[in-house]
Amino acid sequence: MEKGLFITFEGADGCGKTTQLNLLADFLKKSRDVIITREPGAKGLGEKLREILLNYDGEIAPKCESFLFLADRAQHIEQIVKPAINSGKIVLCDRHTDSTAAYQGYGRGLDLKEIHYLNNLATGGLKPDLTIVFDIDIDTSMTRVGVQKDRMESAGIEFFNRVRNGYLEIAKLEPNRVKVIDASKSIDEVFNNLLDIIKPFLLH
Ligand code: TYD
């Protein structure tokens, strides 16, 4: 059996990561068993949590918001990610632990050490083999998101600048796991950069 691989896709809203994830899945499926999944809300209970997180129109305290994302993560890891990796699949996951660090930590201002601890609790210590951060300036990403914004996307420019800088900081702190791609380029250029990064990991 081939070794499972866990790759996460990160970046501010509207950075284009989901398009790239789908392109990569099509490419990898020619030779490997691949699953596409996401946080929050891959399936079942997670979808209910996603609905609250993105559409609830009352106030959600930052700590409560974090726990809801973490609850989704704990379920997602057990139900989908671990079994897939253990059966030798490549798991491509749209957002994971670094979203909580970037959005609830750098963005909302919660303590990063606590978030790190809680992330670890939710995942049982399972870490992505590779994380790609799609970096883009906030004006461009908000234009891509458009006028129909969900609860998170409505958090404002300053919030998103903190999120963006948070991701860049995370990449500096963990350069072996986290790679940054300039997502302002064309879809083809971004995808070629992505392939350059992914290929060495496929040989392991
Ligand atoms: P989604 O529609 O999946 O956004 P995108 O297509 O940009 O990935 O919405 C997920 C939102 O939830 C997004 O704004 C990021 C946010 N989020 C957090 O704030 N913390 C987290 O831990 C996760 C997983 C997502």
PDB file of C-alpha atoms and ligand atoms in Angstrom:
ATOM      1  CA  MET A   1       0.000   0.000   0.000  1.00  0.00           C
ATOM      2  CA  GLU A   2       1.223   3.516  -0.782  1.00  0.00           C
ATOM      3  CA  LYS A   3       1.775   5.919   2.088  1.00  0.00           C
ATOM      4  CA  GLY A   4      -1.105   8.291   2.865  1.00  0.00           C
ATOM      5  CA  LEU A   5      -0.454  12.007   2.525  1.00  0.00           C
ATOM      6  CA  PHE A   6      -2.224  14.904   4.203  1.00  0.00           C
ATOM      7  CA  ILE A   7      -2.070  18.231   2.335  1.00  0.00           C
ATOM      8  CA  THR A   8      -3.912  21.334   3.537  1.00  0.00           C
ATOM      9  CA  PHE A   9      -4.843  24.438   1.555  1.00  0.00           C
ATOM     10  CA  GLU A  10      -4.908  27.775   3.335  1.00  0.00           C
ATOM     11  CA  GLY A  11      -5.299  31.480   2.663  1.00  0.00           C
ATOM     12  CA  ALA A  12      -7.680  34.383   3.100  1.00  0.00           C
ATOM     13  CA  ASP A  13     -11.171  34.171   1.618  1.00  0.00           C
ATOM     14  CA  GLY A  14     -11.115  34.639  -2.159  1.00  0.00           C
ATOM     15  CA  CYS A  15      -7.459  33.558  -2.570  1.00  0.00           C
ATOM     16  CA  GLY A  16      -8.368  30.879  -5.142  1.00  0.00           C
ATOM     17  CA  LYS A  17      -7.234  27.851  -3.108  1.00  0.00           C
ATOM     18  CA  THR A  18     -10.351  25.798  -3.845  1.00  0.00           C
ATOM     19  CA  THR A  19      -9.820  26.101  -7.612  1.00  0.00           C
ATOM     20  CA  GLN A  20      -6.219  24.942  -7.164  1.00  0.00           C
ATOM     21  CA  LEU A  21      -7.244  22.097  -4.875  1.00  0.00           C
ATOM     22  CA  ASN A  22      -9.625  20.784  -7.529  1.00  0.00           C
ATOM     23  CA  LEU A  23      -6.979  21.090 -10.271  1.00  0.00           C
ATOM     24  CA  LEU A  24      -4.478  19.220  -8.121  1.00  0.00           C
ATOM     25  CA  ALA A  25      -7.018  16.506  -7.312  1.00  0.00           C
ATOM     26  CA  ASP A  26      -7.643  15.923 -11.048  1.00  0.00           C
ATOM     27  CA  PHE A  27      -3.889  15.733 -11.654  1.00  0.00           C
ATOM     28  CA  LEU A  28      -3.172  13.344  -8.770  1.00  0.00           C
ATOM     29  CA  LYS A  29      -6.142  11.079  -9.445  1.00  0.00           C
ATOM     30  CA  LYS A  30      -4.364   9.801 -12.573  1.00  0.00           C
ATOM     31  CA  SER A  31      -1.949   7.882 -10.366  1.00  0.00           C
ATOM     32  CA  ARG A  32      -3.258   7.926  -6.768  1.00  0.00           C
ATOM     33  CA  ASP A  33      -6.345   7.503  -4.662  1.00  0.00           C
ATOM     34  CA  VAL A  34      -7.346  11.048  -3.652  1.00  0.00           C
ATOM     35  CA  ILE A  35     -10.049  12.501  -1.456  1.00  0.00           C
ATOM     36  CA  ILE A  36     -11.124  16.131  -1.302  1.00  0.00           C
ATOM     37  CA  THR A  37     -12.449  17.417   1.977  1.00  0.00           C
ATOM     38  CA  ARG A  38     -12.861  20.685   3.866  1.00  0.00           C
ATOM     39  CA  GLU A  39     -13.211  22.445   7.180  1.00  0.00           C
ATOM     40  CA  PRO A  40     -15.609  23.511   8.412  1.00  0.00           C
ATOM     41  CA  GLY A  41     -18.321  21.153   7.310  1.00  0.00           C
ATOM     42  CA  ALA A  42     -17.118  18.126   5.374  1.00  0.00           C
ATOM     43  CA  LYS A  43     -20.251  16.124   6.099  1.00  0.00           C
ATOM     44  CA  GLY A  44     -22.991  15.277   8.604  1.00  0.00           C
ATOM     45  CA  LEU A  45     -22.563  17.056  11.922  1.00  0.00           C
ATOM     46  CA  GLY A  46     -19.861  19.258  10.397  1.00  0.00           C
ATOM     47  CA  GLU A  47     -22.372  20.661   7.908  1.00  0.00           C
ATOM     48  CA  LYS A  48     -24.597  21.779  10.787  1.00  0.00           C
ATOM     49  CA  LEU A  49     -21.631  23.471  12.492  1.00  0.00           C
ATOM     50  CA  ARG A  50     -20.686  25.145   9.208  1.00  0.00           C
ATOM     51  CA  GLU A  51     -24.181  26.531   8.843  1.00  0.00           C
ATOM     52  CA  ILE A  52     -23.905  28.186  12.286  1.00  0.00           C
ATOM     53  CA  LEU A  53     -20.364  29.435  11.717  1.00  0.00           C
ATOM     54  CA  LEU A  54     -21.054  31.041   8.359  1.00  0.00           C
ATOM     55  CA  ASN A  55     -24.679  32.117   8.647  1.00  0.00           C
ATOM     56  CA  TYR A  56     -25.730  32.624  12.261  1.00  0.00           C
ATOM     57  CA  ASP A  57     -26.773  36.268  12.444  1.00  0.00           C
ATOM     58  CA  GLY A  58     -26.437  36.823  16.215  1.00  0.00           C
ATOM     59  CA  GLU A  59     -23.257  37.485  18.143  1.00  0.00           C
ATOM     60  CA  ILE A  60     -20.679  34.679  18.485  1.00  0.00           C
ATOM     61  CA  ALA A  61     -17.889  35.326  20.995  1.00  0.00           C
ATOM     62  CA  PRO A  62     -14.389  34.653  19.556  1.00  0.00           C
ATOM     63  CA  LYS A  63     -13.777  31.768  21.982  1.00  0.00           C
ATOM     64  CA  CYS A  64     -17.106  30.191  21.112  1.00  0.00           C
ATOM     65  CA  GLU A  65     -16.284  30.594  17.417  1.00  0.00           C
ATOM     66  CA  SER A  66     -12.954  28.833  17.987  1.00  0.00           C
ATOM     67  CA  PHE A  67     -14.565  25.936  19.830  1.00  0.00           C
ATOM     68  CA  LEU A  68     -17.090  25.451  17.040  1.00  0.00           C
ATOM     69  CA  PHE A  69     -14.312  25.264  14.432  1.00  0.00           C
ATOM     70  CA  LEU A  70     -12.376  22.930  16.731  1.00  0.00           C
ATOM     71  CA  ALA A  71     -15.427  20.714  17.315  1.00  0.00           C
ATOM     72  CA  ASP A  72     -15.841  20.399  13.564  1.00  0.00           C
ATOM     73  CA  ARG A  73     -12.132  19.557  13.264  1.00  0.00           C
ATOM     74  CA  ALA A  74     -12.181  16.844  15.921  1.00  0.00           C
ATOM     75  CA  GLN A  75     -15.088  15.131  14.178  1.00  0.00           C
ATOM     76  CA  HIS A  76     -13.553  15.597  10.726  1.00  0.00           C
ATOM     77  CA  ILE A  77     -10.208  14.092  11.713  1.00  0.00           C
ATOM     78  CA  GLU A  78     -11.807  10.994  13.247  1.00  0.00           C
ATOM     79  CA  GLN A  79     -14.494  10.451  10.648  1.00  0.00           C
ATOM     80  CA  ILE A  80     -12.687  11.305   7.408  1.00  0.00           C
ATOM     81  CA  VAL A  81      -9.016  12.278   7.537  1.00  0.00           C
ATOM     82  CA  LYS A  82      -7.478   9.522   9.676  1.00  0.00           C
ATOM     83  CA  PRO A  83      -9.248   6.605   7.971  1.00  0.00           C
ATOM     84  CA  ALA A  84      -8.287   7.963   4.533  1.00  0.00           C
ATOM     85  CA  ILE A  85      -4.621   8.453   5.427  1.00  0.00           C
ATOM     86  CA  ASN A  86      -4.473   5.038   7.089  1.00  0.00           C
ATOM     87  CA  SER A  87      -5.757   3.440   3.896  1.00  0.00           C
ATOM     88  CA  GLY A  88      -2.995   5.087   1.833  1.00  0.00           C
ATOM     89  CA  LYS A  89      -5.005   7.911   0.273  1.00  0.00           C
ATOM     90  CA  ILE A  90      -3.912  11.447  -0.472  1.00  0.00           C
ATOM     91  CA  VAL A  91      -6.146  13.803   1.514  1.00  0.00           C
ATOM     92  CA  LEU A  92      -6.534  17.306   0.082  1.00  0.00           C
ATOM     93  CA  CYS A  93      -8.160  19.446   2.750  1.00  0.00           C
ATOM     94  CA  ASP A  94      -9.562  22.930   2.163  1.00  0.00           C
ATOM     95  CA  ARG A  95      -8.579  24.725   5.422  1.00  0.00           C
ATOM     96  CA  HIS A  96      -7.431  23.118   8.666  1.00  0.00           C
ATOM     97  CA  THR A  97      -5.554  24.080  11.870  1.00  0.00           C
ATOM     98  CA  ASP A  98      -3.746  27.086  10.362  1.00  0.00           C
ATOM     99  CA  SER A  99      -7.124  28.710   9.629  1.00  0.00           C
ATOM    100  CA  THR A 100      -7.842  28.761  13.357  1.00  0.00           C
ATOM    101  CA  ALA A 101      -4.419  30.246  14.076  1.00  0.00           C
ATOM    102  CA  ALA A 102      -4.777  32.852  11.297  1.00  0.00           C
ATOM    103  CA  TYR A 103      -8.459  33.804  11.799  1.00  0.00           C
ATOM    104  CA  GLN A 104      -9.135  33.296  15.508  1.00  0.00           C
ATOM    105  CA  GLY A 105      -5.528  33.886  16.649  1.00  0.00           C
ATOM    106  CA  TYR A 106      -4.037  36.625  14.466  1.00  0.00           C
ATOM    107  CA  GLY A 107      -7.452  37.850  13.231  1.00  0.00           C
ATOM    108  CA  ARG A 108      -9.600  37.877  16.375  1.00  0.00           C
ATOM    109  CA  GLY A 109      -6.654  38.269  18.742  1.00  0.00           C
ATOM    110  CA  LEU A 110      -6.961  35.070  20.784  1.00  0.00           C
ATOM    111  CA  ASP A 111      -3.855  33.658  22.418  1.00  0.00           C
ATOM    112  CA  LEU A 112      -1.815  31.718  19.843  1.00  0.00           C
ATOM    113  CA  LYS A 113      -0.323  29.290  22.359  1.00  0.00           C
ATOM    114  CA  GLU A 114      -3.809  28.355  23.514  1.00  0.00           C
ATOM    115  CA  ILE A 115      -4.965  27.903  19.937  1.00  0.00           C
ATOM    116  CA  HIS A 116      -1.975  25.713  19.208  1.00  0.00           C
ATOM    117  CA  TYR A 117      -2.795  23.597  22.272  1.00  0.00           C
ATOM    118  CA  LEU A 118      -6.481  23.309  21.339  1.00  0.00           C
ATOM    119  CA  ASN A 119      -5.678  22.475  17.717  1.00  0.00           C
ATOM    120  CA  ASN A 120      -3.454  19.703  18.940  1.00  0.00           C
ATOM    121  CA  LEU A 121      -6.218  18.402  21.168  1.00  0.00           C
ATOM    122  CA  ALA A 122      -8.700  18.426  18.277  1.00  0.00           C
ATOM    123  CA  THR A 123      -6.395  16.607  15.868  1.00  0.00           C
ATOM    124  CA  GLY A 124      -4.887  14.196  18.384  1.00  0.00           C
ATOM    125  CA  GLY A 125      -1.494  15.448  17.194  1.00  0.00           C
ATOM    126  CA  LEU A 126      -1.960  14.539  13.522  1.00  0.00           C
ATOM    127  CA  LYS A 127      -0.234  17.191  11.405  1.00  0.00           C
ATOM    128  CA  PRO A 128      -0.398  17.933   7.693  1.00  0.00           C
ATOM    129  CA  ASP A 129       2.592  16.658   5.718  1.00  0.00           C
ATOM    130  CA  LEU A 130       2.382  19.822   3.681  1.00  0.00           C
ATOM    131  CA  THR A 131       0.430  23.076   3.847  1.00  0.00           C
ATOM    132  CA  ILE A 132       0.109  25.536   0.999  1.00  0.00           C
ATOM    133  CA  VAL A 133      -0.727  29.152   1.788  1.00  0.00           C
ATOM    134  CA  PHE A 134      -2.177  31.067  -1.163  1.00  0.00           C
ATOM    135  CA  ASP A 135      -1.133  34.634  -0.539  1.00  0.00           C
ATOM    136  CA  ILE A 136      -2.961  37.552  -2.076  1.00  0.00           C
ATOM    137  CA  ASP A 137      -3.560  41.207  -1.247  1.00  0.00           C
ATOM    138  CA  ILE A 138      -6.848  41.802   0.507  1.00  0.00           C
ATOM    139  CA  ASP A 139      -8.314  44.204  -2.080  1.00  0.00           C
ATOM    140  CA  THR A 140      -8.020  41.528  -4.754  1.00  0.00           C
ATOM    141  CA  SER A 141      -9.379  38.762  -2.544  1.00  0.00           C
ATOM    142  CA  MET A 142     -12.376  40.840  -1.406  1.00  0.00           C
ATOM    143  CA  THR A 143     -13.155  41.722  -5.032  1.00  0.00           C
ATOM    144  CA  ARG A 144     -13.136  37.997  -5.806  1.00  0.00           C
ATOM    145  CA  VAL A 145     -15.476  37.285  -2.866  1.00  0.00           C
ATOM    146  CA  GLY A 146     -17.952  39.850  -4.234  1.00  0.00           C
ATOM    147  CA  VAL A 147     -20.823  41.612  -2.487  1.00  0.00           C
ATOM    148  CA  GLN A 148     -22.536  38.481  -1.120  1.00  0.00           C
ATOM    149  CA  LYS A 149     -20.450  37.979   1.998  1.00  0.00           C
ATOM    150  CA  ASP A 150     -20.983  35.343   4.703  1.00  0.00           C
ATOM    151  CA  ARG A 151     -20.475  36.041   8.434  1.00  0.00           C
ATOM    152  CA  MET A 152     -16.694  35.509   8.331  1.00  0.00           C
ATOM    153  CA  GLU A 153     -16.196  37.376   5.060  1.00  0.00           C
ATOM    154  CA  SER A 154     -17.928  40.420   6.561  1.00  0.00           C
ATOM    155  CA  ALA A 155     -15.230  40.879   9.221  1.00  0.00           C
ATOM    156  CA  GLY A 156     -13.552  43.852   7.469  1.00  0.00           C
ATOM    157  CA  ILE A 157     -10.287  44.827   5.783  1.00  0.00           C
ATOM    158  CA  GLU A 158      -8.220  45.227   8.949  1.00  0.00           C
ATOM    159  CA  PHE A 159      -9.231  41.780  10.130  1.00  0.00           C
ATOM    160  CA  PHE A 160      -8.220  40.274   6.783  1.00  0.00           C
ATOM    161  CA  ASN A 161      -4.891  42.062   6.813  1.00  0.00           C
ATOM    162  CA  ARG A 162      -4.177  40.488  10.189  1.00  0.00           C
ATOM    163  CA  VAL A 163      -5.224  37.090   8.792  1.00  0.00           C
ATOM    164  CA  ARG A 164      -2.936  37.504   5.796  1.00  0.00           C
ATOM    165  CA  ASN A 165       0.045  38.561   7.904  1.00  0.00           C
ATOM    166  CA  GLY A 166      -0.759  35.724  10.285  1.00  0.00           C
ATOM    167  CA  TYR A 167      -0.428  33.174   7.495  1.00  0.00           C
ATOM    168  CA  LEU A 168       2.898  34.670   6.403  1.00  0.00           C
ATOM    169  CA  GLU A 169       4.133  34.504   9.986  1.00  0.00           C
ATOM    170  CA  ILE A 170       3.038  30.855  10.303  1.00  0.00           C
ATOM    171  CA  ALA A 171       4.971  30.056   7.115  1.00  0.00           C
ATOM    172  CA  LYS A 172       8.088  31.709   8.555  1.00  0.00           C
ATOM    173  CA  LEU A 173       7.781  29.729  11.771  1.00  0.00           C
ATOM    174  CA  GLU A 174       7.342  26.353  10.034  1.00  0.00           C
ATOM    175  CA  PRO A 175       9.134  26.630   6.674  1.00  0.00           C
ATOM    176  CA  ASN A 176       9.406  22.875   6.149  1.00  0.00           C
ATOM    177  CA  ARG A 177       5.691  22.228   6.383  1.00  0.00           C
ATOM    178  CA  VAL A 178       4.222  25.523   5.148  1.00  0.00           C
ATOM    179  CA  LYS A 179       4.908  26.874   1.644  1.00  0.00           C
ATOM    180  CA  VAL A 180       3.610  30.189   0.316  1.00  0.00           C
ATOM    181  CA  ILE A 181       2.442  30.720  -3.265  1.00  0.00           C
ATOM    182  CA  ASP A 182       1.759  34.129  -4.820  1.00  0.00           C
ATOM    183  CA  ALA A 183      -1.926  33.726  -5.660  1.00  0.00           C
ATOM    184  CA  SER A 184      -2.237  36.987  -7.593  1.00  0.00           C
ATOM    185  CA  LYS A 185      -0.817  35.249 -10.706  1.00  0.00           C
ATOM    186  CA  SER A 186      -2.902  33.459 -13.363  1.00  0.00           C
ATOM    187  CA  ILE A 187      -4.573  30.131 -12.526  1.00  0.00           C
ATOM    188  CA  ASP A 188      -2.032  28.279 -14.733  1.00  0.00           C
ATOM    189  CA  GLU A 189       0.978  29.982 -13.177  1.00  0.00           C
ATOM    190  CA  VAL A 190      -0.273  29.309  -9.654  1.00  0.00           C
ATOM    191  CA  PHE A 191      -0.921  25.666 -10.553  1.00  0.00           C
ATOM    192  CA  ASN A 192       2.588  25.233 -11.963  1.00  0.00           C
ATOM    193  CA  ASN A 193       4.028  26.651  -8.752  1.00  0.00           C
ATOM    194  CA  LEU A 194       1.836  24.266  -6.810  1.00  0.00           C
ATOM    195  CA  LEU A 195       3.075  21.264  -8.814  1.00  0.00           C
ATOM    196  CA  ASP A 196       6.702  22.296  -8.246  1.00  0.00           C
ATOM    197  CA  ILE A 197       6.061  22.222  -4.510  1.00  0.00           C
ATOM    198  CA  ILE A 198       4.008  19.012  -4.458  1.00  0.00           C
ATOM    199  CA  LYS A 199       6.225  16.795  -6.627  1.00  0.00           C
ATOM    200  CA  PRO A 200       9.031  16.171  -4.112  1.00  0.00           C
ATOM    201  CA  PHE A 201       6.437  15.167  -1.514  1.00  0.00           C
ATOM    202  CA  LEU A 202       4.991  12.554  -3.869  1.00  0.00           C
ATOM    203  CA  LEU A 203       8.365  10.828  -4.142  1.00  0.00           C
ATOM    204  CA  HIS A 204       8.617  10.200  -0.374  1.00  0.00           C
TER     205      HIS A 204
HETATM  206  P1  TYD B   1     -15.540  28.896   3.316  1.00  0.00           P
HETATM  207  O1  TYD B   1     -16.767  29.256   2.561  1.00  0.00           O
HETATM  208  O2  TYD B   1     -15.111  27.472   3.346  1.00  0.00           O
HETATM  209  O3  TYD B   1     -14.410  29.873   2.849  1.00  0.00           O
HETATM  210  P2  TYD B   1     -13.323  29.664   1.772  1.00  0.00           P
HETATM  211  O4  TYD B   1     -14.039  29.256   0.518  1.00  0.00           O
HETATM  212  O5  TYD B   1     -12.649  30.991   1.713  1.00  0.00           O
HETATM  213  O6  TYD B   1     -12.441  28.576   2.345  1.00  0.00           O
HETATM  214  O7  TYD B   1     -15.700  29.447   4.778  1.00  0.00           O
HETATM  215  C1  TYD B   1     -14.893  29.124   5.800  1.00  0.00           C
HETATM  216  C2  TYD B   1     -14.706  30.384   6.629  1.00  0.00           C
HETATM  217  O8  TYD B   1     -14.386  30.014   7.952  1.00  0.00           O
HETATM  218  C3  TYD B   1     -13.578  31.250   6.115  1.00  0.00           C
HETATM  219  O9  TYD B   1     -13.954  32.620   6.240  1.00  0.00           O
HETATM  220  C4  TYD B   1     -12.460  30.968   7.090  1.00  0.00           C
HETATM  221  C5  TYD B   1     -13.174  30.633   8.347  1.00  0.00           C
HETATM  222  N1  TYD B   1     -12.449  29.739   9.270  1.00  0.00           N
HETATM  223  C6  TYD B   1     -12.010  30.213  10.495  1.00  0.00           C
HETATM  224  O10 TYD B   1     -12.207  31.388  10.812  1.00  0.00           O
HETATM  225  N2  TYD B   1     -11.380  29.355  11.350  1.00  0.00           N
HETATM  226  C7  TYD B   1     -11.179  28.036  11.055  1.00  0.00           C
HETATM  227  O11 TYD B   1     -10.599  27.278  11.870  1.00  0.00           O
HETATM  228  C8  TYD B   1     -11.642  27.544   9.780  1.00  0.00           C
HETATM  229  C9  TYD B   1     -11.446  26.110   9.405  1.00  0.00           C
HETATM  230  C10 TYD B   1     -12.269  28.426   8.915  1.00  0.00           C
END
